[in-house]
Amino acid sequence: MLTATSLLAATAVLGVGTFAFRAAGPVLKARVRLSPRAEKLFAVSAVVLLACLVATSSLVEGSEFAGWARPAGVAVGGVLAWKKAPFVLVVLAAGATAAGLRLLGVP
């Protein structure tokens, strides 16, 4: 069972670890040289991870399909973001699309 002391200790360890991980980037950047190919792969991997996160959170709720309204809203937001629309418009349009479809009975 967790006590208040162990919870505070775990929080402190996670905080220190997060700070150390974030500080390692600027410190090691001057010492470690990556090839241009490795730098490109790291940049592409960040995009792939973000795309997987978007796909997972927009298509699945729990272990089941989330319905069609949510992916439609994400698609509208994605197209507007791709067209470089203002962020507020992207969020409002995506939300309005999902809400409108659910209002019409689309799950």
PDB file of N, CA and C in Angstrom, residues 55-99:
ATOM      1  N   ALA A  55      -3.823   8.446 -34.527  1.00  0.00           N
ATOM      2  CA  ALA A  55      -4.639   7.347 -35.038  1.00  0.00           C
ATOM      3  C   ALA A  55      -5.246   6.533 -33.896  1.00  0.00           C
ATOM      4  N   THR A  56      -4.448   6.230 -32.899  1.00  0.00           N
ATOM      5  CA  THR A  56      -4.947   5.434 -31.780  1.00  0.00           C
ATOM      6  C   THR A  56      -6.023   6.170 -30.995  1.00  0.00           C
ATOM      7  N   SER A  57      -5.787   7.435 -30.688  1.00  0.00           N
ATOM      8  CA  SER A  57      -6.750   8.166 -29.869  1.00  0.00           C
ATOM      9  C   SER A  57      -7.994   8.559 -30.639  1.00  0.00           C
ATOM     10  N   SER A  58      -7.923   8.629 -31.962  1.00  0.00           N
ATOM     11  CA  SER A  58      -9.105   9.020 -32.715  1.00  0.00           C
ATOM     12  C   SER A  58      -9.930   7.829 -33.168  1.00  0.00           C
ATOM     13  N   LEU A  59      -9.350   6.668 -33.276  1.00  0.00           N
ATOM     14  CA  LEU A  59     -10.086   5.514 -33.785  1.00  0.00           C
ATOM     15  C   LEU A  59     -10.569   4.541 -32.720  1.00  0.00           C
ATOM     16  N   VAL A  60      -9.932   4.524 -31.568  1.00  0.00           N
ATOM     17  CA  VAL A  60     -10.222   3.504 -30.566  1.00  0.00           C
ATOM     18  C   VAL A  60     -10.602   4.158 -29.244  1.00  0.00           C
ATOM     19  N   GLU A  61     -11.631   3.601 -28.619  1.00  0.00           N
ATOM     20  CA  GLU A  61     -12.000   4.002 -27.253  1.00  0.00           C
ATOM     21  C   GLU A  61     -12.064   2.731 -26.425  1.00  0.00           C
ATOM     22  N   GLY A  62     -11.151   2.603 -25.500  1.00  0.00           N
ATOM     23  CA  GLY A  62     -11.024   1.344 -24.767  1.00  0.00           C
ATOM     24  C   GLY A  62     -10.453   0.300 -25.699  1.00  0.00           C
ATOM     25  N   SER A  63     -11.227  -0.731 -25.976  1.00  0.00           N
ATOM     26  CA  SER A  63     -10.776  -1.758 -26.916  1.00  0.00           C
ATOM     27  C   SER A  63     -11.713  -1.858 -28.115  1.00  0.00           C
ATOM     28  N   GLU A  64     -12.559  -0.862 -28.293  1.00  0.00           N
ATOM     29  CA  GLU A  64     -13.534  -0.889 -29.381  1.00  0.00           C
ATOM     30  C   GLU A  64     -13.391   0.331 -30.275  1.00  0.00           C
ATOM     31  N   PHE A  65     -13.978   0.234 -31.464  1.00  0.00           N
ATOM     32  CA  PHE A  65     -13.995   1.342 -32.406  1.00  0.00           C
ATOM     33  C   PHE A  65     -14.753   2.517 -31.801  1.00  0.00           C
ATOM     34  N   ALA A  66     -14.229   3.722 -31.950  1.00  0.00           N
ATOM     35  CA  ALA A  66     -14.799   4.905 -31.306  1.00  0.00           C
ATOM     36  C   ALA A  66     -16.022   5.452 -32.037  1.00  0.00           C
ATOM     37  N   GLY A  67     -16.331   4.950 -33.203  1.00  0.00           N
ATOM     38  CA  GLY A  67     -17.438   5.488 -33.988  1.00  0.00           C
ATOM     39  C   GLY A  67     -16.893   6.381 -35.091  1.00  0.00           C
ATOM     40  N   TRP A  68     -17.763   6.898 -35.929  1.00  0.00           N
ATOM     41  CA  TRP A  68     -17.326   7.663 -37.087  1.00  0.00           C
ATOM     42  C   TRP A  68     -17.201   9.159 -36.825  1.00  0.00           C
ATOM     43  N   ALA A  69     -17.873   9.671 -35.808  1.00  0.00           N
ATOM     44  CA  ALA A  69     -17.855  11.119 -35.558  1.00  0.00           C
ATOM     45  C   ALA A  69     -16.468  11.603 -35.144  1.00  0.00           C
ATOM     46  N   ARG A  70     -15.818  10.887 -34.270  1.00  0.00           N
ATOM     47  CA  ARG A  70     -14.498  11.311 -33.793  1.00  0.00           C
ATOM     48  C   ARG A  70     -13.444  11.302 -34.906  1.00  0.00           C
ATOM     49  N   PRO A  71     -13.320  10.214 -35.690  1.00  0.00           N
ATOM     50  CA  PRO A  71     -12.338  10.264 -36.785  1.00  0.00           C
ATOM     51  C   PRO A  71     -12.664  11.340 -37.820  1.00  0.00           C
ATOM     52  N   ALA A  72     -13.945  11.604 -38.051  1.00  0.00           N
ATOM     53  CA  ALA A  72     -14.306  12.668 -38.997  1.00  0.00           C
ATOM     54  C   ALA A  72     -13.852  14.028 -38.465  1.00  0.00           C
ATOM     55  N   GLY A  73     -14.041  14.271 -37.178  1.00  0.00           N
ATOM     56  CA  GLY A  73     -13.578  15.524 -36.582  1.00  0.00           C
ATOM     57  C   GLY A  73     -12.072  15.664 -36.648  1.00  0.00           C
ATOM     58  N   VAL A  74     -11.358  14.567 -36.377  1.00  0.00           N
ATOM     59  CA  VAL A  74      -9.897  14.598 -36.460  1.00  0.00           C
ATOM     60  C   VAL A  74      -9.449  14.849 -37.896  1.00  0.00           C
ATOM     61  N   ALA A  75     -10.146  14.246 -38.859  1.00  0.00           N
ATOM     62  CA  ALA A  75      -9.795  14.452 -40.265  1.00  0.00           C
ATOM     63  C   ALA A  75      -9.997  15.904 -40.679  1.00  0.00           C
ATOM     64  N   VAL A  76     -11.108  16.507 -40.261  1.00  0.00           N
ATOM     65  CA  VAL A  76     -11.349  17.919 -40.581  1.00  0.00           C
ATOM     66  C   VAL A  76     -10.271  18.792 -39.944  1.00  0.00           C
ATOM     67  N   GLY A  77      -9.964  18.529 -38.689  1.00  0.00           N
ATOM     68  CA  GLY A  77      -8.894  19.287 -38.028  1.00  0.00           C
ATOM     69  C   GLY A  77      -7.547  19.092 -38.698  1.00  0.00           C
ATOM     70  N   GLY A  78      -7.263  17.856 -39.125  1.00  0.00           N
ATOM     71  CA  GLY A  78      -5.997  17.585 -39.801  1.00  0.00           C
ATOM     72  C   GLY A  78      -5.864  18.312 -41.127  1.00  0.00           C
ATOM     73  N   VAL A  79      -6.948  18.345 -41.888  1.00  0.00           N
ATOM     74  CA  VAL A  79      -6.915  19.052 -43.177  1.00  0.00           C
ATOM     75  C   VAL A  79      -6.726  20.548 -42.954  1.00  0.00           C
ATOM     76  N   LEU A  80      -7.443  21.101 -41.986  1.00  0.00           N
ATOM     77  CA  LEU A  80      -7.286  22.536 -41.714  1.00  0.00           C
ATOM     78  C   LEU A  80      -5.889  22.868 -41.195  1.00  0.00           C
ATOM     79  N   ALA A  81      -5.334  21.996 -40.372  1.00  0.00           N
ATOM     80  CA  ALA A  81      -3.967  22.225 -39.888  1.00  0.00           C
ATOM     81  C   ALA A  81      -2.975  22.128 -41.039  1.00  0.00           C
ATOM     82  N   TRP A  82      -3.200  21.185 -41.942  1.00  0.00           N
ATOM     83  CA  TRP A  82      -2.331  21.031 -43.108  1.00  0.00           C
ATOM     84  C   TRP A  82      -2.391  22.267 -44.003  1.00  0.00           C
ATOM     85  N   LYS A  83      -3.579  22.884 -44.076  1.00  0.00           N
ATOM     86  CA  LYS A  83      -3.750  24.109 -44.868  1.00  0.00           C
ATOM     87  C   LYS A  83      -3.297  25.349 -44.103  1.00  0.00           C
ATOM     88  N   LYS A  84      -2.729  25.140 -42.911  1.00  0.00           N
ATOM     89  CA  LYS A  84      -2.179  26.204 -42.059  1.00  0.00           C
ATOM     90  C   LYS A  84      -3.241  27.193 -41.581  1.00  0.00           C
ATOM     91  N   ALA A  85      -4.413  26.661 -41.244  1.00  0.00           N
ATOM     92  CA  ALA A  85      -5.472  27.488 -40.660  1.00  0.00           C
ATOM     93  C   ALA A  85      -5.076  27.833 -39.228  1.00  0.00           C
ATOM     94  N   PRO A  86      -5.617  28.915 -38.676  1.00  0.00           N
ATOM     95  CA  PRO A  86      -5.319  29.253 -37.276  1.00  0.00           C
ATOM     96  C   PRO A  86      -5.745  28.120 -36.337  1.00  0.00           C
ATOM     97  N   PHE A  87      -4.967  27.942 -35.278  1.00  0.00           N
ATOM     98  CA  PHE A  87      -5.198  26.825 -34.358  1.00  0.00           C
ATOM     99  C   PHE A  87      -6.602  26.836 -33.767  1.00  0.00           C
ATOM    100  N   VAL A  88      -7.098  28.009 -33.423  1.00  0.00           N
ATOM    101  CA  VAL A  88      -8.444  28.099 -32.841  1.00  0.00           C
ATOM    102  C   VAL A  88      -9.469  27.579 -33.834  1.00  0.00           C
ATOM    103  N   LEU A  89      -9.325  27.933 -35.101  1.00  0.00           N
ATOM    104  CA  LEU A  89     -10.248  27.461 -36.131  1.00  0.00           C
ATOM    105  C   LEU A  89     -10.154  25.949 -36.291  1.00  0.00           C
ATOM    106  N   VAL A  90      -8.960  25.405 -36.232  1.00  0.00           N
ATOM    107  CA  VAL A  90      -8.771  23.955 -36.350  1.00  0.00           C
ATOM    108  C   VAL A  90      -9.518  23.235 -35.235  1.00  0.00           C
ATOM    109  N   VAL A  91      -9.339  23.691 -34.014  1.00  0.00           N
ATOM    110  CA  VAL A  91      -9.974  23.040 -32.859  1.00  0.00           C
ATOM    111  C   VAL A  91     -11.493  23.183 -32.918  1.00  0.00           C
ATOM    112  N   LEU A  92     -11.969  24.389 -33.221  1.00  0.00           N
ATOM    113  CA  LEU A  92     -13.421  24.609 -33.281  1.00  0.00           C
ATOM    114  C   LEU A  92     -14.071  23.812 -34.405  1.00  0.00           C
ATOM    115  N   ALA A  93     -13.438  23.761 -35.568  1.00  0.00           N
ATOM    116  CA  ALA A  93     -14.007  23.017 -36.687  1.00  0.00           C
ATOM    117  C   ALA A  93     -14.030  21.515 -36.403  1.00  0.00           C
ATOM    118  N   ALA A  94     -12.959  20.997 -35.811  1.00  0.00           N
ATOM    119  CA  ALA A  94     -12.922  19.577 -35.477  1.00  0.00           C
ATOM    120  C   ALA A  94     -13.997  19.233 -34.450  1.00  0.00           C
ATOM    121  N   GLY A  95     -14.114  20.047 -33.422  1.00  0.00           N
ATOM    122  CA  GLY A  95     -15.142  19.815 -32.407  1.00  0.00           C
ATOM    123  C   GLY A  95     -16.547  19.955 -32.963  1.00  0.00           C
ATOM    124  N   ALA A  96     -16.762  20.960 -33.793  1.00  0.00           N
ATOM    125  CA  ALA A  96     -18.087  21.166 -34.383  1.00  0.00           C
ATOM    126  C   ALA A  96     -18.460  20.009 -35.316  1.00  0.00           C
ATOM    127  N   THR A  97     -17.495  19.493 -36.040  1.00  0.00           N
ATOM    128  CA  THR A  97     -17.764  18.360 -36.932  1.00  0.00           C
ATOM    129  C   THR A  97     -18.183  17.141 -36.128  1.00  0.00           C
ATOM    130  N   ALA A  98     -17.419  16.803 -35.113  1.00  0.00           N
ATOM    131  CA  ALA A  98     -17.760  15.631 -34.285  1.00  0.00           C
ATOM    132  C   ALA A  98     -19.087  15.831 -33.580  1.00  0.00           C
ATOM    133  N   ALA A  99     -19.300  17.019 -33.030  1.00  0.00           N
ATOM    134  CA  ALA A  99     -20.559  17.286 -32.317  1.00  0.00           C
ATOM    135  C   ALA A  99     -21.747  17.268 -33.273  1.00  0.00           C
TER     136      ALA A  99
END
